[in-house]
């Protein structure tokens, strides 16, 4: 019997007011339906907002170290459920089990990091310019934080937002991506079991353009934290701009790996395979461009296309699988349309280039790991985000040219350089326009204790991760205490 899931609003699991549901299917096998999930409407979001206001009133007055203890228990429960949650996530969105286990681990790390922040959350005490006067500033929660998340890290990305937002004393409303509602459900179950007061978290499933929009447009949700495509981020940004809302945007990427002539090629090969085809290329930090020096180009491309063609496609739950399916059929069609564009633009297809449909793969959204050689930096496949297993190889003759190519897209999330020359590595770190640069590692591999985010059209200046994320979820208050017993005027009486 197919399970019907609910929203979590006002401390209860409730059916959507619309009475409508959508099927959540396994992208490796479309005959496998995970369950029915609410296609909620604006009325459900309004109820969630009213409840979150009550949740905020209580939670914001709970001491931060006690809030941290709840997150500590959340981390403990995630540890206990790591395997079960990873399996559910693979079934729902396709990436291989080793990667979904990593996704849960990132949530665990984020929970424990946030838990300890409850005993820091530092403010500043600074000297007053006047005698017998005390001055300090401290962080306060803002209110209801609306969290809108993408499909590719169904647990990790919601936790990057939710755990710091909660630690800071906000209530949260969570709108997971339509392709991954089950992982969202499992996460909220953990929060409630860990002892989070029920009205502090709300889960509203449904379409972004309906419930996500209702949340963004509501005046009582003063903070929006969004991760997803640059296109959706622009729509949300326009509304938040008009309404003067706090907004953190983490958006698309077109990340490049530079391989210099002196690089360890074995290492670079392992790195580019993992960077380009891990998560089936559906990472914001995926390596989608390889910028390679001409003296190592031939060897690199030959060995790379050989290895890419041998990667084993299949159900991510099968331990032998190296590359899972794309998340849905529309995404597979989009990837294929970019392959057609690449061919028309004159790039040379050296691996993949078609859907994989043999045997059981026919029932899923599989696409062969694809490599284009001879790509010019201005071609669409070198500039636009494809979000699939497609790598574009650009050949260059100097570090300066490599960096110029690297910087020639509208995005600026992640980047990497393989070289044994420290001077080149340092120049790349300085000159690459991106939020993250790896040296002798692929473009993926962020750790939760460091700032995460991008420049240019990837972001709007905020960072997740580390201590920096707290800026998105707190407001500063400055406090002056005059104990002189007389009127003292700043800037005048000194
Ligand atoms: P998407 O933009 O289609 O959807 C993201 C979320 O926005 C979903 O929950 C969706 O329901 C919601 N949404 C859609 N329209 C909305 C609207 N009008 N108002 C409010 N919410 C709306 O993105 P996706 O396909 O789920 O994810 C892939 C994208 O996410 C890629 O571009 C990828 O680069 C990006 N991404 C970025 C990062 C980062 O940290 N920079 C991390 C992961 C993914």
Short mmCIF file of C-alpha atoms and ligand atoms in Angstrom, two decimals, residues 148-153 157 160 175-179 206-214 216 226-233 235-236 249-253 282-285 331 385 387 411 413 452-454 458 464, ligand 1:
data_model
loop_
_atom_site.label_atom_id
_atom_site.label_comp_id
_atom_site.label_asym_id
_atom_site.label_seq_id
_atom_site.Cartn_x
_atom_site.Cartn_y
_atom_site.Cartn_z
CA UNK A 148 14.08 26.87 0.17
CA UNK A 149 16.38 24.06 -0.93
CA UNK A 150 17.38 22.14 -4.09
CA UNK A 151 17.31 18.42 -4.85
CA UNK A 152 21.00 17.57 -5.08
CA UNK A 153 21.94 17.54 -1.38
CA UNK A 157 21.82 21.70 2.32
CA UNK A 160 23.36 24.09 6.51
CA UNK A 175 10.21 23.99 1.72
CA UNK A 176 12.20 21.08 0.26
CA UNK A 177 12.63 20.55 -3.48
CA UNK A 178 9.79 18.63 -5.17
CA UNK A 179 12.14 15.76 -6.12
CA UNK A 206 4.74 21.51 -2.78
CA UNK A 207 5.75 23.51 -5.80
CA UNK A 208 8.22 26.32 -5.43
CA UNK A 209 6.17 28.62 -7.61
CA UNK A 210 3.17 28.16 -5.28
CA UNK A 211 4.18 27.54 -1.66
CA UNK A 212 7.74 28.82 -2.00
CA UNK A 213 6.43 31.98 -3.56
CA UNK A 214 3.72 32.40 -0.88
CA UNK A 216 8.79 34.67 -0.01
CA UNK A 226 17.68 29.94 -0.82
CA UNK A 227 19.87 27.42 -2.62
CA UNK A 228 19.01 26.55 -6.20
CA UNK A 229 19.34 27.83 -9.73
CA UNK A 230 20.37 31.38 -10.55
CA UNK A 231 17.10 31.76 -12.47
CA UNK A 232 14.92 30.99 -9.43
CA UNK A 233 17.25 33.00 -7.19
CA UNK A 235 12.88 35.76 -9.02
CA UNK A 236 13.16 35.41 -5.24
CA UNK A 249 21.37 33.16 -2.13
CA UNK A 250 23.51 30.16 -3.15
CA UNK A 251 23.07 29.55 -6.86
CA UNK A 252 24.55 28.01 -9.99
CA UNK A 253 28.14 27.25 -10.92
CA UNK A 282 24.56 17.41 -10.34
CA UNK A 283 26.62 19.37 -7.84
CA UNK A 284 26.78 23.12 -7.67
CA UNK A 285 30.54 22.59 -7.32
CA UNK A 331 16.90 17.00 -16.35
CA UNK A 385 25.41 25.45 -16.23
CA UNK A 387 24.00 20.23 -14.22
CA UNK A 411 29.48 32.21 -12.13
CA UNK A 413 31.55 29.17 -6.96
CA UNK A 452 30.82 28.19 1.61
CA UNK A 453 29.47 30.29 -1.24
CA UNK A 454 30.29 32.00 -4.48
CA UNK A 458 26.53 32.41 -7.89
CA UNK A 464 26.99 29.30 4.57
P1 LIG B 1 15.60 25.16 -8.57
O1 LIG B 1 15.99 26.59 -8.64
O2 LIG B 1 14.78 24.60 -9.67
O3 LIG B 1 14.77 24.87 -7.24
C1 LIG B 1 15.29 25.15 -5.96
C2 LIG B 1 14.14 25.35 -4.98
O4 LIG B 1 13.43 26.55 -5.33
C3 LIG B 1 13.12 24.22 -4.99
O5 LIG B 1 12.73 23.93 -3.66
C4 LIG B 1 11.96 24.84 -5.76
O6 LIG B 1 10.72 24.28 -5.40
C5 LIG B 1 12.04 26.29 -5.32
N1 LIG B 1 11.39 27.27 -6.22
C6 LIG B 1 11.23 27.19 -7.55
N2 LIG B 1 10.58 28.30 -8.00
C7 LIG B 1 10.34 29.09 -6.93
C8 LIG B 1 9.72 30.37 -6.75
N3 LIG B 1 9.22 31.06 -7.78
N4 LIG B 1 9.65 30.89 -5.51
C9 LIG B 1 10.17 30.21 -4.46
N5 LIG B 1 10.77 28.99 -4.56
C10 LIG B 1 10.86 28.44 -5.79
O7 LIG B 1 16.96 24.33 -8.38
P2 LIG B 1 17.19 22.74 -8.39
O8 LIG B 1 17.00 22.24 -9.79
O9 LIG B 1 16.45 22.07 -7.29
O10 LIG B 1 18.74 22.66 -8.01
C11 LIG B 1 19.76 22.80 -8.94
C12 LIG B 1 20.37 24.18 -8.88
O11 LIG B 1 20.80 24.46 -7.56
C13 LIG B 1 21.62 24.30 -9.74
O12 LIG B 1 21.60 25.53 -10.42
C14 LIG B 1 22.75 24.28 -8.71
O13 LIG B 1 23.94 24.90 -9.12
C15 LIG B 1 22.13 24.98 -7.57
N6 LIG B 1 22.81 24.67 -6.33
C16 LIG B 1 23.62 25.64 -5.78
C17 LIG B 1 24.32 25.37 -4.61
C18 LIG B 1 25.20 26.42 -3.98
O14 LIG B 1 25.49 26.28 -2.81
N7 LIG B 1 25.63 27.44 -4.68
C19 LIG B 1 24.21 24.12 -4.00
C20 LIG B 1 23.38 23.16 -4.60
C21 LIG B 1 22.68 23.45 -5.75
#
